[in-house]
Coordinates of C-alpha atoms and ligand atoms in Angstrom, one line a residue:
X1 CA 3.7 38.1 -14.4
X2 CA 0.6 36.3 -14.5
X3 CA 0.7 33.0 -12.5
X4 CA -0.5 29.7 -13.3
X5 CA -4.3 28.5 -12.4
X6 CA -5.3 25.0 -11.3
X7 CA -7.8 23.4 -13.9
X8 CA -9.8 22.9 -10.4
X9 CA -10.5 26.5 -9.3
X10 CA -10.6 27.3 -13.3
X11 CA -13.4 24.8 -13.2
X12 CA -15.3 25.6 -10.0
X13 CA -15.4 29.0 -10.4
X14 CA -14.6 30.4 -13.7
X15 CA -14.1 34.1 -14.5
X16 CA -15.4 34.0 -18.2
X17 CA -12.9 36.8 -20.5
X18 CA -9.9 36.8 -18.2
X19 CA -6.4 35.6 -19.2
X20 CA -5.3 32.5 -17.8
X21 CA -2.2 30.4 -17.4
X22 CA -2.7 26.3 -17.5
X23 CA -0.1 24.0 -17.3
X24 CA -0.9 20.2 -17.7
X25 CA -0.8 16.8 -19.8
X26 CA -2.3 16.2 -23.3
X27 CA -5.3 13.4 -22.6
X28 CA -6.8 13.8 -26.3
X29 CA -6.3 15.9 -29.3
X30 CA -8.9 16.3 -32.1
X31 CA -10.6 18.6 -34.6
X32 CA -9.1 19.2 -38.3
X33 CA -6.8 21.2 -40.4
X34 CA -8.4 24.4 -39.1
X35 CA -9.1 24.3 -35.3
X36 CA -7.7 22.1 -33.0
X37 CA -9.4 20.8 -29.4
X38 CA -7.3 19.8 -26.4
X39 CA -8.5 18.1 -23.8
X40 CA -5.7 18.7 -20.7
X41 CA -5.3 17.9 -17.6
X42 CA -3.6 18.7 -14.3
X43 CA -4.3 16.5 -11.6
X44 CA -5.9 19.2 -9.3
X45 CA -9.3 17.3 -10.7
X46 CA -10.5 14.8 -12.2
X47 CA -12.1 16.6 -15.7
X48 CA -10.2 18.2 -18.0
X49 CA -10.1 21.9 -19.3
X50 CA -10.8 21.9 -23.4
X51 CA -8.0 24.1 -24.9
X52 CA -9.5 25.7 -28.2
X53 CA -6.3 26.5 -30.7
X54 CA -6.8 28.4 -34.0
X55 CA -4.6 26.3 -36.4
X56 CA -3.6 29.1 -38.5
X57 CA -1.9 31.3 -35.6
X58 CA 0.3 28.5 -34.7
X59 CA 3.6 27.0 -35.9
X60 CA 2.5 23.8 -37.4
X61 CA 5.7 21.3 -36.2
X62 CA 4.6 22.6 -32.5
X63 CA 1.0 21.7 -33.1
X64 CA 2.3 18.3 -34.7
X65 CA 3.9 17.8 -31.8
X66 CA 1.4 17.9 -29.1
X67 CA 0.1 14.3 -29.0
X68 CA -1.7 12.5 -26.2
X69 CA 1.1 12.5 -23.1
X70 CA 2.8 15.6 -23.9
X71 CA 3.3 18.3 -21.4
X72 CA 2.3 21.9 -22.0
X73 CA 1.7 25.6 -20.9
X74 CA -1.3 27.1 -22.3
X75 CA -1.7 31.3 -22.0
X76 CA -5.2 32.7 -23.7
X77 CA -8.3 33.5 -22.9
X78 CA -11.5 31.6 -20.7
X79 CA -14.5 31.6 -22.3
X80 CA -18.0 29.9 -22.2
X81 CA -18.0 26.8 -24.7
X82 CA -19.3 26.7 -27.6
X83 CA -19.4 23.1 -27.9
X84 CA -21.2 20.2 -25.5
X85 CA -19.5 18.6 -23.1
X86 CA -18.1 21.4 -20.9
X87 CA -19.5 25.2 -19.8
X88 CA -15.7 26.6 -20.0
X89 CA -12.8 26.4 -22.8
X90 CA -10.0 28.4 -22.9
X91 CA -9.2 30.1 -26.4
X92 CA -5.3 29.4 -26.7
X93 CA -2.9 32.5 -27.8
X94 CA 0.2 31.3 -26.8
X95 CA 1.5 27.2 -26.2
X96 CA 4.7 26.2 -25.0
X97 CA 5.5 22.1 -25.3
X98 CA 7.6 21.6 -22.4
X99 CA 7.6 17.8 -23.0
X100 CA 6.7 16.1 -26.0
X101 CA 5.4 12.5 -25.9
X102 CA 6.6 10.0 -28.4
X103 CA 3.0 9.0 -30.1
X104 CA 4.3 5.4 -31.2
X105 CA 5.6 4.3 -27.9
X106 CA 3.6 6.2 -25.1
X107 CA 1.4 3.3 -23.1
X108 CA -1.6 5.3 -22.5
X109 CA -3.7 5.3 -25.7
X110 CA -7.0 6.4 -25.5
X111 CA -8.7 3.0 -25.6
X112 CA -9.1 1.8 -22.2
X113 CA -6.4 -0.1 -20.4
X114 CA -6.4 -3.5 -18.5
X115 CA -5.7 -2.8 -14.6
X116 CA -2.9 -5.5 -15.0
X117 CA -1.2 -4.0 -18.1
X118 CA -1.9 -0.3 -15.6
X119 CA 0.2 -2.2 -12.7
X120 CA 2.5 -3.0 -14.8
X121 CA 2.8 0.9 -15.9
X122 CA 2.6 2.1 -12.3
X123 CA 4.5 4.8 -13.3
X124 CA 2.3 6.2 -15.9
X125 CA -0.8 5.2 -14.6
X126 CA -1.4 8.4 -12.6
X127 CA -2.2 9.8 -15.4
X128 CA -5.6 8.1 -16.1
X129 CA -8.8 9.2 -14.9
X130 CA -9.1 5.7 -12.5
X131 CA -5.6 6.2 -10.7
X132 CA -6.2 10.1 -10.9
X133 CA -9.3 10.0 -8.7
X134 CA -8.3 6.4 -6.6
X135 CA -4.9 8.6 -5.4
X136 CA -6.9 12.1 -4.8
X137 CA -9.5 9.8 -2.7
X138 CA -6.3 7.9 -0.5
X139 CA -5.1 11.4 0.0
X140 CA -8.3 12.8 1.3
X141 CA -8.7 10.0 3.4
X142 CA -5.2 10.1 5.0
X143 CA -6.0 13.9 5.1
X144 CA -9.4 13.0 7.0
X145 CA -7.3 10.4 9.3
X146 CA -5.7 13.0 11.0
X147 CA -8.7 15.0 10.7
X148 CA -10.3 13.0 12.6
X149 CA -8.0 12.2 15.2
X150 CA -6.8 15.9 16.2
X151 CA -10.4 17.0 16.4
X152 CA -10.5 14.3 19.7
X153 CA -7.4 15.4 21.4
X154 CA -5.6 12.0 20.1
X155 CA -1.9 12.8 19.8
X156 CA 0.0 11.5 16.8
X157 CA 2.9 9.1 17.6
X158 CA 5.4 8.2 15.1
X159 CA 6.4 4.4 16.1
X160 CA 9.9 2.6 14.9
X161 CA 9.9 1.1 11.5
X162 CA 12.6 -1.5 13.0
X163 CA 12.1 -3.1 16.1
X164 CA 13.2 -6.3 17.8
X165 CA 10.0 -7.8 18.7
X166 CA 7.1 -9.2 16.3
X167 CA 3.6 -7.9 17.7
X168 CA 1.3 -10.2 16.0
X169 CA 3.7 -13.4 17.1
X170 CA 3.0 -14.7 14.0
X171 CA 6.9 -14.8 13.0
X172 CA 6.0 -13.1 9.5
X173 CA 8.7 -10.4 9.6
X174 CA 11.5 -9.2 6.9
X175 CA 14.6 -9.3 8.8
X176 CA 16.7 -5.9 8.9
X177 CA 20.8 -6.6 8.9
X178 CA 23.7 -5.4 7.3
X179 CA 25.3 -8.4 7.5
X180 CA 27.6 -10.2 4.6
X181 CA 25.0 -12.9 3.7
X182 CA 27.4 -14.7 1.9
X183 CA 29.3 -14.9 5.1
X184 CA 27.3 -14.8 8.1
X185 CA 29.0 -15.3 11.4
X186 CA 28.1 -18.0 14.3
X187 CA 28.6 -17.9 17.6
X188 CA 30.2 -21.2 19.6
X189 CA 26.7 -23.0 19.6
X190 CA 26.4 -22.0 15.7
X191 CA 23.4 -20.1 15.6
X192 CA 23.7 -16.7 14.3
X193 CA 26.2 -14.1 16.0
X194 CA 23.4 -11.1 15.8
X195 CA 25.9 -9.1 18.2
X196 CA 28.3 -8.2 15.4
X197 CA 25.1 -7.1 13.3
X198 CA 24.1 -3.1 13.2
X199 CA 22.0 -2.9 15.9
X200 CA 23.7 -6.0 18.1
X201 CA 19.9 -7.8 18.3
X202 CA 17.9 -9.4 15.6
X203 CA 15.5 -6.9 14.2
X204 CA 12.9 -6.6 11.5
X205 CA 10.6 -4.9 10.0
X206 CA 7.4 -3.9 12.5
X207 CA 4.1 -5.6 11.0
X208 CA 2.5 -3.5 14.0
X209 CA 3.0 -0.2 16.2
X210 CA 0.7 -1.0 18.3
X211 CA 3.1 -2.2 21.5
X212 CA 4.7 1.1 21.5
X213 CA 1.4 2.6 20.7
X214 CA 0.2 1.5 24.2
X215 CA 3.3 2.8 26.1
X216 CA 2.0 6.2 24.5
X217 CA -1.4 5.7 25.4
X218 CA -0.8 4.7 29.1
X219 CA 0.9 8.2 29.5
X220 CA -0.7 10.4 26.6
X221 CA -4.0 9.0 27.0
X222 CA -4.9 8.8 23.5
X223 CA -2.7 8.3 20.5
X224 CA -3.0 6.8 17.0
X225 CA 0.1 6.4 14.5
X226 CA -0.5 5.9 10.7
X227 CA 2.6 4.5 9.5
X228 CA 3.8 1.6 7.0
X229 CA 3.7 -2.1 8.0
X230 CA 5.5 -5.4 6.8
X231 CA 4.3 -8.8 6.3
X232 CA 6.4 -11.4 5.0
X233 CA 3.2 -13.6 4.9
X234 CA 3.0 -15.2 0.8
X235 CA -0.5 -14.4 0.1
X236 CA -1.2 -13.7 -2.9
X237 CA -5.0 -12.6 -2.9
X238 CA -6.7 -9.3 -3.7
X239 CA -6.5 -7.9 -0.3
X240 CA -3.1 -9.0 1.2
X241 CA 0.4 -6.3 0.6
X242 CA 3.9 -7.3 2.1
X243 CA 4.0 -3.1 3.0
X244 CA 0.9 -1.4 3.6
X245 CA -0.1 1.6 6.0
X246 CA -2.1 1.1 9.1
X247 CA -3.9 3.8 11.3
X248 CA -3.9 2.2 15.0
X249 CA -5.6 4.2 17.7
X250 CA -4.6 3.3 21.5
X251 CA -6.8 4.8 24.0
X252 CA -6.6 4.3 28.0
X253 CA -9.6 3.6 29.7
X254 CA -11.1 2.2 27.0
X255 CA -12.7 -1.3 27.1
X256 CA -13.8 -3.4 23.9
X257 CA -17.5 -1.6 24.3
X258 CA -15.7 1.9 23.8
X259 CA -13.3 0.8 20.9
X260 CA -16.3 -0.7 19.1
X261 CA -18.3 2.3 19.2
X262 CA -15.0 4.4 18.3
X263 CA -14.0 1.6 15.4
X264 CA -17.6 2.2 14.1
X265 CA -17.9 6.0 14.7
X266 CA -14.3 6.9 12.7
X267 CA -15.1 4.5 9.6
X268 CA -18.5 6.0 9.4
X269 CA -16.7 9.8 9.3
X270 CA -14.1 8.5 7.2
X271 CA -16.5 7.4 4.3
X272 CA -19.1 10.8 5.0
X273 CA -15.9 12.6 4.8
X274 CA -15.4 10.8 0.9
X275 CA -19.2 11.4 0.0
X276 CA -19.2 14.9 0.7
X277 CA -15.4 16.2 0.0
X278 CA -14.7 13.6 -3.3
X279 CA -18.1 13.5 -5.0
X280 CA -16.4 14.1 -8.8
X281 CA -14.1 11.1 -8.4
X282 CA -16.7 9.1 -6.9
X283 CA -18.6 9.5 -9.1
X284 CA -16.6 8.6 -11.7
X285 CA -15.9 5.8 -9.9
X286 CA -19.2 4.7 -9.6
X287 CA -19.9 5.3 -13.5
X288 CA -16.7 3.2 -14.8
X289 CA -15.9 1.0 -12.1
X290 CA -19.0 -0.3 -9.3
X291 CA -22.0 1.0 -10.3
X292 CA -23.2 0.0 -6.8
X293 CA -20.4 2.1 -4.9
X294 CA -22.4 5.2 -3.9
X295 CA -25.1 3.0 -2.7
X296 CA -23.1 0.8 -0.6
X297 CA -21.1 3.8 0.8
X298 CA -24.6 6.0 2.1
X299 CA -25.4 2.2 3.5
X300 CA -22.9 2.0 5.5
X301 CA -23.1 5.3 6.6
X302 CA -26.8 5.1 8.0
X303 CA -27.0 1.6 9.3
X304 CA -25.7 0.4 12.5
X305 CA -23.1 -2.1 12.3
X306 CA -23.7 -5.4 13.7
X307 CA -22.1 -6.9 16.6
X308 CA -22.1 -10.5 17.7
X309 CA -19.7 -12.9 19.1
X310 CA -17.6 -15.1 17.4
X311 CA -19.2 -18.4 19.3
X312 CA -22.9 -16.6 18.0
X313 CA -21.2 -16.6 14.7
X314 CA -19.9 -20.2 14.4
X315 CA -23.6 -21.3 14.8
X316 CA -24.9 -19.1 12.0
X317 CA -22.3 -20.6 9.8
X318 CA -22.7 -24.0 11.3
X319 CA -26.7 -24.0 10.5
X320 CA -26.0 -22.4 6.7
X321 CA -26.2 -25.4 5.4
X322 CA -23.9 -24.1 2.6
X323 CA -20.6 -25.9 1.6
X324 CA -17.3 -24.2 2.6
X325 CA -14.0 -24.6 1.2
X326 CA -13.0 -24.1 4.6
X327 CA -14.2 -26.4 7.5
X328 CA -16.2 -24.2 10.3
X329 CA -16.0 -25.4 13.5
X330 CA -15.7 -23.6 17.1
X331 CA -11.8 -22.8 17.7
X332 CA -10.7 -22.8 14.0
X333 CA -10.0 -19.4 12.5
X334 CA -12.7 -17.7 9.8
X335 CA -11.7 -17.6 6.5
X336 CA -12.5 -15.2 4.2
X337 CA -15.8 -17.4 2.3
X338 CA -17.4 -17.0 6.2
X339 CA -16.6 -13.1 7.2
X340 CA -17.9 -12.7 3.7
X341 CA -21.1 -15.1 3.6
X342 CA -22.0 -12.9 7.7
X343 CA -22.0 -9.9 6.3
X344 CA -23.3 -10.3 2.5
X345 CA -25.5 -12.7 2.8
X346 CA -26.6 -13.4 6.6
X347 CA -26.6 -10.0 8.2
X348 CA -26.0 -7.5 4.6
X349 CA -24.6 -5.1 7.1
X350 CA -21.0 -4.8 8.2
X351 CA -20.1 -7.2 11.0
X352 CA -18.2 -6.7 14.8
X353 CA -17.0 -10.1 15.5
X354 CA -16.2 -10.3 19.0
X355 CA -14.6 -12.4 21.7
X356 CA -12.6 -15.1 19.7
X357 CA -10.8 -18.2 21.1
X358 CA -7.4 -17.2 23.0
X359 CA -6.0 -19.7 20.4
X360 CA -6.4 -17.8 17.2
X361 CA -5.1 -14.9 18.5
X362 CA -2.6 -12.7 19.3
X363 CA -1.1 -12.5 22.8
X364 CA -1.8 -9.0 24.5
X365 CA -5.6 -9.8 24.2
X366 CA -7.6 -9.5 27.3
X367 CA -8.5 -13.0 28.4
X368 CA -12.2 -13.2 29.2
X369 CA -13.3 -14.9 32.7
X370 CA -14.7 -18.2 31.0
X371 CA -10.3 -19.0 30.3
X372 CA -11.2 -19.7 26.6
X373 CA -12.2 -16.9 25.0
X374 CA -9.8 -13.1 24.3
X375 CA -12.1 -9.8 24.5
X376 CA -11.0 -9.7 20.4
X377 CA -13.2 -7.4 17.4
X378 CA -12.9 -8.1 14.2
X379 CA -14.6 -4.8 11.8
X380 CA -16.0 -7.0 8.8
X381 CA -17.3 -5.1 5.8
X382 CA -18.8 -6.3 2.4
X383 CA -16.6 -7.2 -0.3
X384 CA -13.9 -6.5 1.5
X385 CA -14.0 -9.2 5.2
X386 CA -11.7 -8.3 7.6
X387 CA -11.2 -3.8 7.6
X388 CA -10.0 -3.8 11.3
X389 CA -8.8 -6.1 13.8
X390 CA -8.7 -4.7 17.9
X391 CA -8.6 -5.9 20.9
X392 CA -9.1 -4.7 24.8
X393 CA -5.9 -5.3 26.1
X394 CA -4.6 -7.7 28.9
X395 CA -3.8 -5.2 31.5
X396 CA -3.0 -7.8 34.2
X397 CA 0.8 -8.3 34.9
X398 CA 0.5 -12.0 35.9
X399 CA -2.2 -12.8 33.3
X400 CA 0.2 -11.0 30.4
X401 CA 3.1 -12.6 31.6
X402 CA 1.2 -16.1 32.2
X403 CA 0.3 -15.8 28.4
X404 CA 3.7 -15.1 26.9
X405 CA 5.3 -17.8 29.1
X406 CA 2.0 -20.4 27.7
X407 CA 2.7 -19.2 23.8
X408 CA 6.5 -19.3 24.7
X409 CA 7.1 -15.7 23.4
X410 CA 10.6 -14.0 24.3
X411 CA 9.6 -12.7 27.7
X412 CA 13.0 -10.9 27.8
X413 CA 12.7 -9.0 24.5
X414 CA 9.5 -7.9 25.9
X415 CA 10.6 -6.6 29.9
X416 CA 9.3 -3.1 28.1
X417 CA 6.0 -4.1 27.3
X418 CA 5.3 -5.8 30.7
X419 CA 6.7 -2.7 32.7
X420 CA 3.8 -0.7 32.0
X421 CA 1.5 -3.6 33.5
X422 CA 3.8 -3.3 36.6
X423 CA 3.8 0.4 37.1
X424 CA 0.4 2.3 36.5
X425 CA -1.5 -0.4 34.7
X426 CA -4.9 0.7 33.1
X427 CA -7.5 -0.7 31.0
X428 CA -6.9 -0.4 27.6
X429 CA -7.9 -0.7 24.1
X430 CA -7.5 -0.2 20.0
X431 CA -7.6 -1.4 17.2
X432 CA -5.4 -1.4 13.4
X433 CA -7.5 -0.3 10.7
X434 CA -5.9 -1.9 7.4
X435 CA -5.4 1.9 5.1
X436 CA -5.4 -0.1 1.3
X437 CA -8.3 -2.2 2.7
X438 CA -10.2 1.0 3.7
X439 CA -9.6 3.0 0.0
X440 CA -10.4 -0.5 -1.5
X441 CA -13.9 0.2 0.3
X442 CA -14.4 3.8 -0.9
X443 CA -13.0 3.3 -4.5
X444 CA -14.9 0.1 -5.1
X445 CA -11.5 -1.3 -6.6
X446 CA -11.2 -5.0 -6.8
X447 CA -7.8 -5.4 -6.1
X448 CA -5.2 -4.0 -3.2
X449 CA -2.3 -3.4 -5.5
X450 CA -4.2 -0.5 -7.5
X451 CA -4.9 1.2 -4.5
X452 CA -1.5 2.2 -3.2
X453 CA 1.2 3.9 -5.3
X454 CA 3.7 1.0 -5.9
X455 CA 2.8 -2.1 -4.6
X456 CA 4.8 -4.8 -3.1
X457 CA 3.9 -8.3 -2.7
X458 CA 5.6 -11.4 -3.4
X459 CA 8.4 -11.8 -6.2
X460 CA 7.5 -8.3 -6.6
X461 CA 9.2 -5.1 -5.7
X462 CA 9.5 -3.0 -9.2
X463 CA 9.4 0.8 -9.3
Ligands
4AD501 O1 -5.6 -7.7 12.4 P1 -4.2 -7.2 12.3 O2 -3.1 -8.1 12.1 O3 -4.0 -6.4 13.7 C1 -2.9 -5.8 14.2 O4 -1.9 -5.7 13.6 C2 -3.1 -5.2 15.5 N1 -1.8 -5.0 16.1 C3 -3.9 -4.0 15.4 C4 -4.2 -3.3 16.7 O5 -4.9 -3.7 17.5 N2 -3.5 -2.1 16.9 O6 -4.1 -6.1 11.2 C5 -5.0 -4.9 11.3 C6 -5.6 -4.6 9.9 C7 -6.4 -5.7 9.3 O7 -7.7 -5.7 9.8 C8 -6.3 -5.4 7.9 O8 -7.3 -4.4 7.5 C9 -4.9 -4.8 7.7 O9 -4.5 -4.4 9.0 N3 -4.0 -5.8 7.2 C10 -3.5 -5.9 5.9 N4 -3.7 -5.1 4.9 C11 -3.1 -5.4 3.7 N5 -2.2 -6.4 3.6 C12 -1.9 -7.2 4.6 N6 -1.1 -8.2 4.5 C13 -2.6 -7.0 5.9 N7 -2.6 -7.6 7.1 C14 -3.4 -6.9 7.8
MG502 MG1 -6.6 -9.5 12.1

């Protein structure tokens, strides 16, 4: 029995006069009442194989019947084209329609489609050429991830999905329970009873691995998980999910010099990996979406990222001159206008923000010896502003517990977290590298939800 070829290895290495088996969906059909052209496509890449059927040695109805959408099995012959567009067709002698596809109602017609009619199609929209290469590109990048990681001896650590404590302290967590919420119980002091609930605590949703990620690096050395992440935070912008996947490194020994040069080092592999192993989808990319994506990815390859501090940046902004919607000032947070003005305008290279007020961040920072500043990175890239976010990490028991007592965190929830500053301490570093925000980079999409599978963000959860 002769076994089914990808249209990928048909393409890249065709051997012209054998019998093949393809197996795909219809994208186009044309020609006339005599010969018939197919254009079909498998997902293995993004062109499609041209399926040449003589009209007259087929059953009419099952010609009728293969419209754009429709799945089929193709047996015949692979030949060099007669026609432009393509070096290799396939001469059919046998079709079988294993799905037909209702021509009035299918979604995807051939004209193109608006991204927000595509989002609201999720479900079908694999099956363009835009989705078709954005998903092959977030696969080879996850694929690259680990990759990367293995090749350095990092070990791979799966952290909880629900935990009891919020990492970034920013109290923007989906709560887990299987609670009655029409009928919540109270304790005597009327707060809620969480000791009848499944676990007997409060838990939620992580937005972070990174706490348990340093219990594994202060044993295992290095680890990184790459794992989904929750944020109940209601931003609605083009580069905000309430789930998305992080990558988050945690390396002993490591200060913030070391996870710089490490933050900089994988994102620089990570896009040569997508230049060299995703050219045809980049390409198209490029072509149909940003024609100034290959450009901007070799950029960012061959330049050296810049690194300044986050004081050094306030007076860059400050002297601008421009007009912000946000106010600059030293001690307020940067909002997205400023990451983007450093790095597109000011420095047109990404950005390493470094050493941020203790204020505007998160607790487990190292606190630098001037008492206002945390040894903080922010990775800030064009079009995109804040890619990663890292720290070194506060390795000092009393300074750590000084901290949480000052930002009145639950120290007890965290008596975990603060053992490993008691017994073995080390320096410490890593950082969370944002996954959607990274294949919004290499795709050159404009907007997070097409670049993961089925988005959710607020009042919205469909598929
Ligand atoms: O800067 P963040 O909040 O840092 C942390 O979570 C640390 N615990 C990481 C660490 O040091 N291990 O998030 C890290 C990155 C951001 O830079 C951004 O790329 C991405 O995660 N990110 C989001 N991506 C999509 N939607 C959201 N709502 C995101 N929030 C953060
Ligand atoms: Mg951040």
């Amino acid at each position: 029995m002769m076994k089914r070829t990808k249209v990928k290895a048909l393409l890249s290495a065709p051997q012209l006069g054998s019998d093949v088996i393809v197996k795909g969906w219809v994208r186009t059909k044309r020609g006339n009442k005599n010969i018939l052209f197919i254009a079909l496509n498998d997902g293995s890449t993004i062109n499609n194989i041209q399926v040449v059927v003589d009209a007259a040695s087929f059953d009419e109805n099952l010609l009728k019947d293969i419209t754009t959408g429709a799945c089929i099995s193709v047996t015949g012959k692979l030949v060099e084209s007669q026609g432009q567009g393509q070096s290799t067709e396939i001469n059919a002698a046998s079709i079988e329609l294993y799905g037909k596809s209702d021509a009035e109602t299918y979604p995807l017609q051939k004209k193109g489609h608006s991204m927000e009619f595509l989002r609201e199609n999720a479900h079908l929209r694999f099956r363009t050429n835009t989705f078709g290469a954005v998903f092959r590109i977030r696969h080879s990048m996850a694929f690259a991830i680990h990759n990367y990681f293995n090749d350095k001896g990092f070990v791979y650590l799966h952290t909880p999905i629900v935990t009891g404590s919020d990492c970034e302290g920013a109290g923007e967590m989906f709560h887990v329970t299987t609670m009655d919420l029409k009928n919540i119980p109270h304790d005597e002091a009327g707060s809620v009873d969480y000791k009848s609930d499944f676990f007997g605590k409060e838990t939620n949703l992580t937005v972070s691995g990174q706490l348990e990620g340093e219990l594994g690096a202060l044993a295992l050395g290095d680890i990184y998980t790459f794992g989904p992440t929750f944020r109940a935070e209601n931003s609605n912008t083009p580069r905000h999910l309430a789930e998305f996947w992080m990558i988050e490194p945690e390396m002993s020994f490591y200060d913030l010099t070391d996870n710089m040069d490490l933050a900089e080092d994988f994102l620089k592999y990570l896009i040569r990996y997508a230049l060299e192993n995703c050219k045809e989808d980049l390409d198209f990319l490029n072509n149909m979406i940003d024609k100034a994506l290959l450009e901007r990815l070799k950029f960012v390859v061959e330049n050296e990222f810049i690194r300044v501090t986050y004081t050094e940046a306030v007076s860059i902004l400050t002297a601008s001159g421009k007009k912000w919607d946000y106010p600059v000032g030293w001690g307020r947070d940067l909002q997205s206008e400023h990451e983007r003005y450093l790095v597109e305008e000011h420095f047109k290279r990404p950005v390493i923000l470094t050493d941020y007020p203790k204020e505007i961040k998160a607790f487990y920072m190292k606190q630098n010896a001037d008492g206002k500043t945390v040894r903080a990175m922010d990775v800030l890239f064009p079009g995109i502003g804040e890619i990663i976010g890292g720290s070194q990490r506060e390795d000092q028991y009393d300074l750590l517990l000084a901290r949480i007592k000052e930002m009145k965190l639950p120290e007890k929830e965290l008596w975990w977290y603060l053992d490993t500053r008691k017994y073995g301490t080390a320096p410490h570093s890593g950082f969370g590298l944002g996954f959607e925000r990274l294949i919004l980079f290499v795709t050159g999409m404009s907007n997070i939800r097409d670049v993961i599978p089925f988005p959710r963000t607020p009042k919205n959860a469909e598929f």
